[in-house]
GROMACS .gro file of C-alpha atoms in nm:
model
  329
    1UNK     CA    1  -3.018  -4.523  -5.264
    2UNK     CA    2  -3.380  -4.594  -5.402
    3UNK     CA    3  -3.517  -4.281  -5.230
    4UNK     CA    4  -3.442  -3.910  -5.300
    5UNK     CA    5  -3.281  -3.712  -4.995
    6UNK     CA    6  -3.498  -3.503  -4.797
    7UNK     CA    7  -3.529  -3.126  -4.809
    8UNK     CA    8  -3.446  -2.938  -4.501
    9UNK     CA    9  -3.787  -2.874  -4.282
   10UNK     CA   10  -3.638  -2.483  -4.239
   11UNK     CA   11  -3.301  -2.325  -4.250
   12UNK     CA   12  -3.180  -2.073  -3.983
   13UNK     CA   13  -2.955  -1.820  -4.105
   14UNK     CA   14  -2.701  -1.589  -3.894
   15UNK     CA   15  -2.818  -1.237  -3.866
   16UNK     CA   16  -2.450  -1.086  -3.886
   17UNK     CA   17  -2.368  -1.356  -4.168
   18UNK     CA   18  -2.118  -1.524  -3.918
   19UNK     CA   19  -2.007  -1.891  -3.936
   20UNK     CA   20  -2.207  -2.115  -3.691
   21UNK     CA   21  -1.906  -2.347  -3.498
   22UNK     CA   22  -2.105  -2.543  -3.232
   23UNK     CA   23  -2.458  -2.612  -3.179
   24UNK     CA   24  -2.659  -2.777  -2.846
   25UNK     CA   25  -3.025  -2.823  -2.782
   26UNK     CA   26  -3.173  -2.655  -2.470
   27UNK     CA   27  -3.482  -2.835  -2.464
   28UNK     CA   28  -3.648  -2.930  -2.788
   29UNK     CA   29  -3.775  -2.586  -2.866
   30UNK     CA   30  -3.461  -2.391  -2.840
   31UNK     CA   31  -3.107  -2.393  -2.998
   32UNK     CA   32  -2.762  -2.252  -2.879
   33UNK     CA   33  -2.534  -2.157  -3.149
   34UNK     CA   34  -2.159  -2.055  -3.113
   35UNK     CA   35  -2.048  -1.832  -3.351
   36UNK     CA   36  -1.685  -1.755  -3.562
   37UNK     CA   37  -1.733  -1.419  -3.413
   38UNK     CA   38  -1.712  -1.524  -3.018
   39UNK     CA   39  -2.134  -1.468  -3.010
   40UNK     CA   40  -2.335  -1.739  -2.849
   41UNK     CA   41  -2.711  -1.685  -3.036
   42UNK     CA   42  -3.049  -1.835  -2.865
   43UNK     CA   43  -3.294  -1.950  -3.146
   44UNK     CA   44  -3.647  -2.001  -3.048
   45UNK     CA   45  -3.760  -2.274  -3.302
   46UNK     CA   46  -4.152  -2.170  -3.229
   47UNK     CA   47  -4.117  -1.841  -3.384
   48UNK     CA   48  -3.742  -1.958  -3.591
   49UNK     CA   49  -3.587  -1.620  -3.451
   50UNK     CA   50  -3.306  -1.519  -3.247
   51UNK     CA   51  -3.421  -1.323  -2.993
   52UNK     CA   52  -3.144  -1.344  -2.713
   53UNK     CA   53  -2.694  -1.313  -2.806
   54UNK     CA   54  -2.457  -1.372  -2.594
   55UNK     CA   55  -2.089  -1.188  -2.622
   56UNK     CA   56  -1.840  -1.471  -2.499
   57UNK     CA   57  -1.534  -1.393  -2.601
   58UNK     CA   58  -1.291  -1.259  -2.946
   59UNK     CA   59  -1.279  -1.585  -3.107
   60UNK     CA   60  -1.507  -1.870  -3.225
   61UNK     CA   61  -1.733  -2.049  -2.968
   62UNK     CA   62  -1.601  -2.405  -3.078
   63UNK     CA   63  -1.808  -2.573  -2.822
   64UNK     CA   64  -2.119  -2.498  -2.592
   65UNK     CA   65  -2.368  -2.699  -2.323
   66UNK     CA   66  -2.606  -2.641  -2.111
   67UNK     CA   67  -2.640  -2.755  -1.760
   68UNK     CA   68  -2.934  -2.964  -1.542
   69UNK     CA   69  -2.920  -2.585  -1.306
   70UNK     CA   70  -2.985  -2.433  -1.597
   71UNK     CA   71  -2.572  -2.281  -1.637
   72UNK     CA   72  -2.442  -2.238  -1.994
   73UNK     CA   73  -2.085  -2.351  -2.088
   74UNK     CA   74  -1.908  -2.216  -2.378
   75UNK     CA   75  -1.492  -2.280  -2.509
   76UNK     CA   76  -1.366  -2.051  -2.733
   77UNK     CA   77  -1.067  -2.165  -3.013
   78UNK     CA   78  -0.832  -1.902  -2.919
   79UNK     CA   79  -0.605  -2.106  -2.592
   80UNK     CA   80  -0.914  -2.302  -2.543
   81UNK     CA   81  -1.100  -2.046  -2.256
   82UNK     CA   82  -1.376  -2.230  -2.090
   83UNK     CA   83  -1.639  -2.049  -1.973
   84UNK     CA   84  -1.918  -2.096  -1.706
   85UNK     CA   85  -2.235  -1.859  -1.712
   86UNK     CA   86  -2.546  -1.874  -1.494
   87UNK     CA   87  -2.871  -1.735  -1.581
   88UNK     CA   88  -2.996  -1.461  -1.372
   89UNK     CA   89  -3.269  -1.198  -1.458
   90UNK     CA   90  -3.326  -1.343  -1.815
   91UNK     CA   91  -2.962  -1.321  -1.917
   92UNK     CA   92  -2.592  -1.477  -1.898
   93UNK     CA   93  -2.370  -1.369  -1.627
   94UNK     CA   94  -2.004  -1.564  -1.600
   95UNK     CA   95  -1.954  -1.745  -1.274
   96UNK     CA   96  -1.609  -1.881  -1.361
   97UNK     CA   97  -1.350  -1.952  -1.657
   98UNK     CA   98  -1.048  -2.163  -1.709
   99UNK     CA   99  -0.765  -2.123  -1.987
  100UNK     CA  100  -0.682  -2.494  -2.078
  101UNK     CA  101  -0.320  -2.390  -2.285
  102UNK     CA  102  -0.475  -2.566  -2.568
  103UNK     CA  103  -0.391  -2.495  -2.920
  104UNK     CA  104  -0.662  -2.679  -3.139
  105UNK     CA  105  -0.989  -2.764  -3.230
  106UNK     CA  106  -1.078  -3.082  -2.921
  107UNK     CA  107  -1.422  -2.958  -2.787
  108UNK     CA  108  -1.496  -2.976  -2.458
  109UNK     CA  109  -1.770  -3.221  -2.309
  110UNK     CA  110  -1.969  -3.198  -2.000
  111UNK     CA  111  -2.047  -3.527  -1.842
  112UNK     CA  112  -2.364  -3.437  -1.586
  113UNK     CA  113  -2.310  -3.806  -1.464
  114UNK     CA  114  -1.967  -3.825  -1.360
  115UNK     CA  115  -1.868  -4.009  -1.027
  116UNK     CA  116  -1.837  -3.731  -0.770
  117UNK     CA  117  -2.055  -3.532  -0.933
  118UNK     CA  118  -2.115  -3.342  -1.273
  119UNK     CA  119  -1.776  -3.285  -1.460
  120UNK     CA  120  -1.675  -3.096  -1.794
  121UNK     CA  121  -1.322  -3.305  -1.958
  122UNK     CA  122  -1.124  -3.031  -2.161
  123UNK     CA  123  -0.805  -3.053  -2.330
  124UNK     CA  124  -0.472  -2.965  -2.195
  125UNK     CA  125  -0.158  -2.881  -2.342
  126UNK     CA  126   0.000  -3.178  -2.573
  127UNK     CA  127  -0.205  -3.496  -2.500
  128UNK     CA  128  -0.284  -3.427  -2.139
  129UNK     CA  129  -0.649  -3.409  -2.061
  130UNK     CA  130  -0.836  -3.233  -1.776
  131UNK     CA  131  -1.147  -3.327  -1.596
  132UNK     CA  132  -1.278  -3.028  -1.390
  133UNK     CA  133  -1.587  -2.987  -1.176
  134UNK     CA  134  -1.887  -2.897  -1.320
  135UNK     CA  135  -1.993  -2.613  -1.109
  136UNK     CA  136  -1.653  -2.427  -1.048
  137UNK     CA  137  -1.423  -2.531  -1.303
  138UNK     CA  138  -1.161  -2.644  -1.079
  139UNK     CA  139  -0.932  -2.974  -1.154
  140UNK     CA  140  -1.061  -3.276  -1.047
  141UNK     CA  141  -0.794  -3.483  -1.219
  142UNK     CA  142  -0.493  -3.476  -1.481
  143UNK     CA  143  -0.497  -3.769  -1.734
  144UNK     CA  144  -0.102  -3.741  -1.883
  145UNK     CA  145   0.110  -3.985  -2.052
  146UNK     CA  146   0.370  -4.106  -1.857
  147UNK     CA  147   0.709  -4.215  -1.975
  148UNK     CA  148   0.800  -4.560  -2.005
  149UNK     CA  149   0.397  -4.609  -2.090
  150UNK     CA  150   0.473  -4.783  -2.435
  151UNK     CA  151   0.249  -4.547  -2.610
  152UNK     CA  152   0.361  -4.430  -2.979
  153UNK     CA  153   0.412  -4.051  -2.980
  154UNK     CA  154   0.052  -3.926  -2.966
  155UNK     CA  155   0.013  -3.570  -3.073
  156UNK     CA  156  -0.200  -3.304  -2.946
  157UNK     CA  157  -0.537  -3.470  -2.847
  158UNK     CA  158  -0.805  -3.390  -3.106
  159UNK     CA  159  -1.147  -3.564  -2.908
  160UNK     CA  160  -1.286  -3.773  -2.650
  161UNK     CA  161  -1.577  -3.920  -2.513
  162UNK     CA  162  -1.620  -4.076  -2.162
  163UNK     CA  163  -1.812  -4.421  -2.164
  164UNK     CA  164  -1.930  -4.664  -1.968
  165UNK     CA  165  -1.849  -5.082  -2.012
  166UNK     CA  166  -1.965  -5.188  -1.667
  167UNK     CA  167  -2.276  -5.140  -1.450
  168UNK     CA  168  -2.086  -4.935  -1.184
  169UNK     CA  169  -2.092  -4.623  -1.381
  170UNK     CA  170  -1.894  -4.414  -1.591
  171UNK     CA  171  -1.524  -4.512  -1.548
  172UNK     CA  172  -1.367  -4.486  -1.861
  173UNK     CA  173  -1.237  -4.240  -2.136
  174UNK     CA  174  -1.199  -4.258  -2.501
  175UNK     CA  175  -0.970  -4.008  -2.665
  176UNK     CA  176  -0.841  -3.958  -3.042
  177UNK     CA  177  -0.526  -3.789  -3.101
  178UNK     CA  178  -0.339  -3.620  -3.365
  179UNK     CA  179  -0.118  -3.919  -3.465
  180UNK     CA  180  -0.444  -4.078  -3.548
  181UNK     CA  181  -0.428  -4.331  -3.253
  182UNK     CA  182  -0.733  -4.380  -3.045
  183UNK     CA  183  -0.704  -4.438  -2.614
  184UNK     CA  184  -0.917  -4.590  -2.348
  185UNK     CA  185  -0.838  -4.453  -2.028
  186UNK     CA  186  -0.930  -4.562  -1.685
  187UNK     CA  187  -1.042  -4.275  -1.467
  188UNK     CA  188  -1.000  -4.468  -1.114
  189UNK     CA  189  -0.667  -4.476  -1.196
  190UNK     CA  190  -0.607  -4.227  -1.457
  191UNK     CA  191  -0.411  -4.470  -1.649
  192UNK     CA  192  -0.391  -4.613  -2.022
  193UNK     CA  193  -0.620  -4.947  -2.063
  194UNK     CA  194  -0.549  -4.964  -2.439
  195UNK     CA  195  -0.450  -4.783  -2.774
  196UNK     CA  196  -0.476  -4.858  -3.116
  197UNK     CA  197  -0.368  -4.643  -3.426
  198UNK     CA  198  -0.658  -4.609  -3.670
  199UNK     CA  199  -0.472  -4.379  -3.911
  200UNK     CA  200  -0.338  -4.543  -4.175
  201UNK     CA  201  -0.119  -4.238  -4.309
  202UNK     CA  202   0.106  -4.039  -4.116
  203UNK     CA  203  -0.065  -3.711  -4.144
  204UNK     CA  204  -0.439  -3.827  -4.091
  205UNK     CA  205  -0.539  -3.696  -3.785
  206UNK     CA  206  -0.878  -3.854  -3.579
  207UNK     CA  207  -1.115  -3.536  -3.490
  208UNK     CA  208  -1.447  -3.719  -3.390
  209UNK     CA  209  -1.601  -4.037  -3.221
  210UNK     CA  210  -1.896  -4.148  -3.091
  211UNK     CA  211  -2.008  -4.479  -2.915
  212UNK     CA  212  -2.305  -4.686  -2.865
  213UNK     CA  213  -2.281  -4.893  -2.529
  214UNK     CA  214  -2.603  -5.117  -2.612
  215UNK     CA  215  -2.404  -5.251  -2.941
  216UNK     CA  216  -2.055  -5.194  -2.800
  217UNK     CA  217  -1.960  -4.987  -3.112
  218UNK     CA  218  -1.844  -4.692  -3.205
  219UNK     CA  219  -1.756  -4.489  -3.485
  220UNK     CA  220  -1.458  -4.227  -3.555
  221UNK     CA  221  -1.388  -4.000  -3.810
  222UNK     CA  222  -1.094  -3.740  -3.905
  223UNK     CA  223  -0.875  -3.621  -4.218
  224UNK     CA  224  -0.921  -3.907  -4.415
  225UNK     CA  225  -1.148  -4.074  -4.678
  226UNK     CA  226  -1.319  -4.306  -4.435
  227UNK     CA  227  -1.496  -4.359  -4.099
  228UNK     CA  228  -1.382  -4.614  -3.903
  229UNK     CA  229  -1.597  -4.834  -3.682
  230UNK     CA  230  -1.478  -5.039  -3.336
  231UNK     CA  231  -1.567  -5.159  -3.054
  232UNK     CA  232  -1.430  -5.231  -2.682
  233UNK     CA  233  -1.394  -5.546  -2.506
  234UNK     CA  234  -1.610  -5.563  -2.216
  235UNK     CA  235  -1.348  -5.743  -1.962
  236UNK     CA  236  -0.978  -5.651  -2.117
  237UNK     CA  237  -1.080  -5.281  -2.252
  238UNK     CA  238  -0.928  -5.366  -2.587
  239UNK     CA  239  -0.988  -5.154  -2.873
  240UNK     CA  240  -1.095  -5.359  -3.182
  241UNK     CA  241  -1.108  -5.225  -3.557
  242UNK     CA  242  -1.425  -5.372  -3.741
  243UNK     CA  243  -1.442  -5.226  -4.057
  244UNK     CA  244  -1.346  -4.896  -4.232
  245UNK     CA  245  -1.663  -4.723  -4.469
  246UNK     CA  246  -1.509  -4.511  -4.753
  247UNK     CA  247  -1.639  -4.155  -4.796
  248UNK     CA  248  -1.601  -3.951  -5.140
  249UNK     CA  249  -1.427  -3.628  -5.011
  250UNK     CA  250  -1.182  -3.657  -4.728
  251UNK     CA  251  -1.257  -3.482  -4.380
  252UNK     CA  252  -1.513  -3.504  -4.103
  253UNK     CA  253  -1.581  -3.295  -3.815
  254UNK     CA  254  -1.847  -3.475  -3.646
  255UNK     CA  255  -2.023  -3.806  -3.622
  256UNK     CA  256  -2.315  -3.845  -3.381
  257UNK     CA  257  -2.544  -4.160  -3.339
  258UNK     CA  258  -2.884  -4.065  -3.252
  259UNK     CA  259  -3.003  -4.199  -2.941
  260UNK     CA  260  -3.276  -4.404  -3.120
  261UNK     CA  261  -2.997  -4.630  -3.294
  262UNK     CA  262  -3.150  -4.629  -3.569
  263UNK     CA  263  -2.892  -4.391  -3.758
  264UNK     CA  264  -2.584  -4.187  -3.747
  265UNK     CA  265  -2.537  -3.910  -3.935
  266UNK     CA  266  -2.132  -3.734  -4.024
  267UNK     CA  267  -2.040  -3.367  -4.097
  268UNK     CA  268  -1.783  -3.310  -4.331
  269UNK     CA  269  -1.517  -3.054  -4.473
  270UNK     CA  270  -1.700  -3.088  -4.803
  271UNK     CA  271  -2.038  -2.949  -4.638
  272UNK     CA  272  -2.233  -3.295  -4.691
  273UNK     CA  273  -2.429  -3.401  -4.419
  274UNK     CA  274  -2.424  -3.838  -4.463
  275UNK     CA  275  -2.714  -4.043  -4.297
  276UNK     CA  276  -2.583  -4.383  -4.245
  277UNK     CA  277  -2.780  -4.709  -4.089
  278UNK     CA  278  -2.612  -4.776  -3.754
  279UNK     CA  279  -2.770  -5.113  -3.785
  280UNK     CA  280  -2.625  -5.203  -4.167
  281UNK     CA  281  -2.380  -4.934  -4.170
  282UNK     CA  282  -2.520  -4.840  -4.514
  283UNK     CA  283  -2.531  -4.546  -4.668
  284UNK     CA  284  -2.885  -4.380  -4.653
  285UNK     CA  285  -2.841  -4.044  -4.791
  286UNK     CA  286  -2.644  -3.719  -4.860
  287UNK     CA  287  -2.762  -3.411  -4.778
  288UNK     CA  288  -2.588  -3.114  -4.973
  289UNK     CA  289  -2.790  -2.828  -4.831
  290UNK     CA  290  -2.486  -2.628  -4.697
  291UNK     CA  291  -2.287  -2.515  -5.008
  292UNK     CA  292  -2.116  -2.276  -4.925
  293UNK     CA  293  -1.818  -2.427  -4.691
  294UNK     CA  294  -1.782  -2.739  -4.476
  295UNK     CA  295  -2.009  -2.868  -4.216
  296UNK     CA  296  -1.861  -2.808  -3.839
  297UNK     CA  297  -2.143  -2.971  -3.632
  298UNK     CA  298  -2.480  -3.193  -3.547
  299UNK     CA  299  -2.679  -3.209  -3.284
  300UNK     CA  300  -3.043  -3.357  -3.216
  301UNK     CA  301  -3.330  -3.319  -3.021
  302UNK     CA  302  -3.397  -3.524  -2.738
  303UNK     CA  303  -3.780  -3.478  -2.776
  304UNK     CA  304  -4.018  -3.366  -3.069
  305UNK     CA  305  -3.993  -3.034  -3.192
  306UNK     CA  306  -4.380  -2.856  -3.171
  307UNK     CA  307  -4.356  -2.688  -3.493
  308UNK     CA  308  -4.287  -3.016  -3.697
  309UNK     CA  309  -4.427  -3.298  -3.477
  310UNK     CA  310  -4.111  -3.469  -3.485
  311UNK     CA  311  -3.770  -3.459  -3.330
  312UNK     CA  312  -3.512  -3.284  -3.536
  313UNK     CA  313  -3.148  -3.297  -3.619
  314UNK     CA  314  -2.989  -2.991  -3.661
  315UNK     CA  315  -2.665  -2.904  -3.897
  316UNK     CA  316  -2.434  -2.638  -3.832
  317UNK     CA  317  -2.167  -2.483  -4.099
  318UNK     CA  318  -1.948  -2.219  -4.233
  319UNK     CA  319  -2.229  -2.083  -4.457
  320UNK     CA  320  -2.360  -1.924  -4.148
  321UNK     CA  321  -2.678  -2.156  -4.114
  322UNK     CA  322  -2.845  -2.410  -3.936
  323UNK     CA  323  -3.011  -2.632  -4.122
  324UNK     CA  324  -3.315  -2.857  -3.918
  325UNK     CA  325  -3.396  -3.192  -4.070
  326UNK     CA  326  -3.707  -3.399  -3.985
  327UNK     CA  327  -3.524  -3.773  -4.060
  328UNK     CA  328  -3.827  -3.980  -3.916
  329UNK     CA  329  -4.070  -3.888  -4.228
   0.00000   0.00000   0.00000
């Protein structure tokens, strides 16, 4: 790498020294924040303050989004409670909540343009997978593996990500699973299109993907020493390994490609942030800002951020801060 790594453009730290477990934009001026402590914090990124907390729940907020009506959704780690809140008066007020019978760390994700309307998919008990309405948290449909399927023993399911390979709209799901085997689902039918087992040990788990439907790739990530990119066949749904790219210190909670294609950036156990070209797939840079613990999430602005002239990506770990990186300069 011929340049040095970037410094951090600011660093947001927790005011009660919590861990931060899940971060989401709302807009490009403000940032949610779950904490290990059940809070939810606002952060208003003109002023770099907190000035609004949410109490969700007793256990980490592992996952959060906001809605297009302006609702909040938050899923704690304790048996997986997802929560609905609506704003009224300037503050949070739950609408509705769901227990999911989950025991892990799969994060919930809220798919505004879902056929029938907008849906959050949350995990269910063993590899079973729930897609509920977005508005009242009731079950729109049950995605569970059937005997006689000819599926390898799967595990508890660890991540997914719905996707679209056709111009009709969002059909499809992709899920990771304990046993380290990734799964395109149908969601007409609610049946298995393909599988293939990425792990090449028997206790590597897979714990994050993302994909990129203009390049038909994606990229997943888990216990081991390596990311793993893939892609789908259009027609047949078939998941195809491309290559593997080696990390130095095993673990990764998130990858995210930014929407720009340009890069994609992983979060791992080690607390390195690592900027890779989604283009090349070569490594770019490590950021070791966060010392103190591993990394548990990313997230980046859709827009530019006022205070730097430039969108943002922002890094969320055990240290109990958020750090904000301007990668465009």
């Amino acid at each position: 790498m011929a340049l040095l790594p970037p410094d951090p453009v600011y660093c947001l730290k927790s005011p009660d020294l919590s861990a931060f477990h899940s971060l989401c934009f709302h807009t490009s001026e403000r940032i949610y924040a779950g904490t290990g402590k059940g809070t939810v914090q606002l952060w208003d990124l003109h002023t770099n303050r907190s000035p609004y907390q949410l109490p969700v729940g007793p256990s980490p907020v592992i996952a959060l989004d906001h809605t297009e009506d302006a609702a909040l959704l938050t899923q704690e780690k304790n048996d997986c409670v997802v929560k609905l809140w609506q704003l009224t008066n300037s503050a949070y007020v739950e609408s509705h909540q769901v227990s999911t019978d989950h025991v892990g760390f799969c994060r919930f994700v809220y798919n505004p343009s879902a056929v029938g309307g907008p849906a959050v998919i949350v995990p269910r008990g063993g590899s079973n997978i729930s897609i509920l309405c977005g508005r009242t948290l009731a079950e729109r449909q049950l995605l569970a593996v059937e005997d006689g399927a000819g599926l390898p023993p799967l595990g508890t399911v660890m991540c997914f990500l719905p996707v679209q390979l056709g111009a009709a709209g969002v059909t499809y799901l992709l899920a990771g699973y304990e046993s380290g085997t990734l799964v395109l689902w149908d969601l007409n039918c609610s049946k298995v299109v393909s599988h293939l087992k990425l792990a090449t040990a028997d206790d590597e788990c897979l714990m994050t993907l993302d994909y990129d439907p203009v390049t038909n790739r994606g990229v997943a990530g888990g216990s081991s020493d390596r990311i793993t990119v893939f892609s789908l066949d259009r027609a047949t749904g078939e998941i195809r390994r491309k290559s593997d790219i080696g990390i130095k210190n095993a673990g990764v909670h998130r990858v995210r490609i930014r929407k720009d294609l340009k890069v994609f950036s992983s979060a791992g156990w080690d607390g390195r942030i690592r900027i890779f070209s989604w283009k090349s797939l070569r490594p770019l840079a490590v950021l070791t800002e966060h010392r103190g613990g591993e990394l548990l999430d990313l997230a980046y602005s859709e827009d530019k951020v006022s205070m730097w002239k430039a969108p943002i990506m922002a890094a969320a770990g055990s240290d109990g801060q958020i750090s904000l990186w301007d990668l465009y300069n």
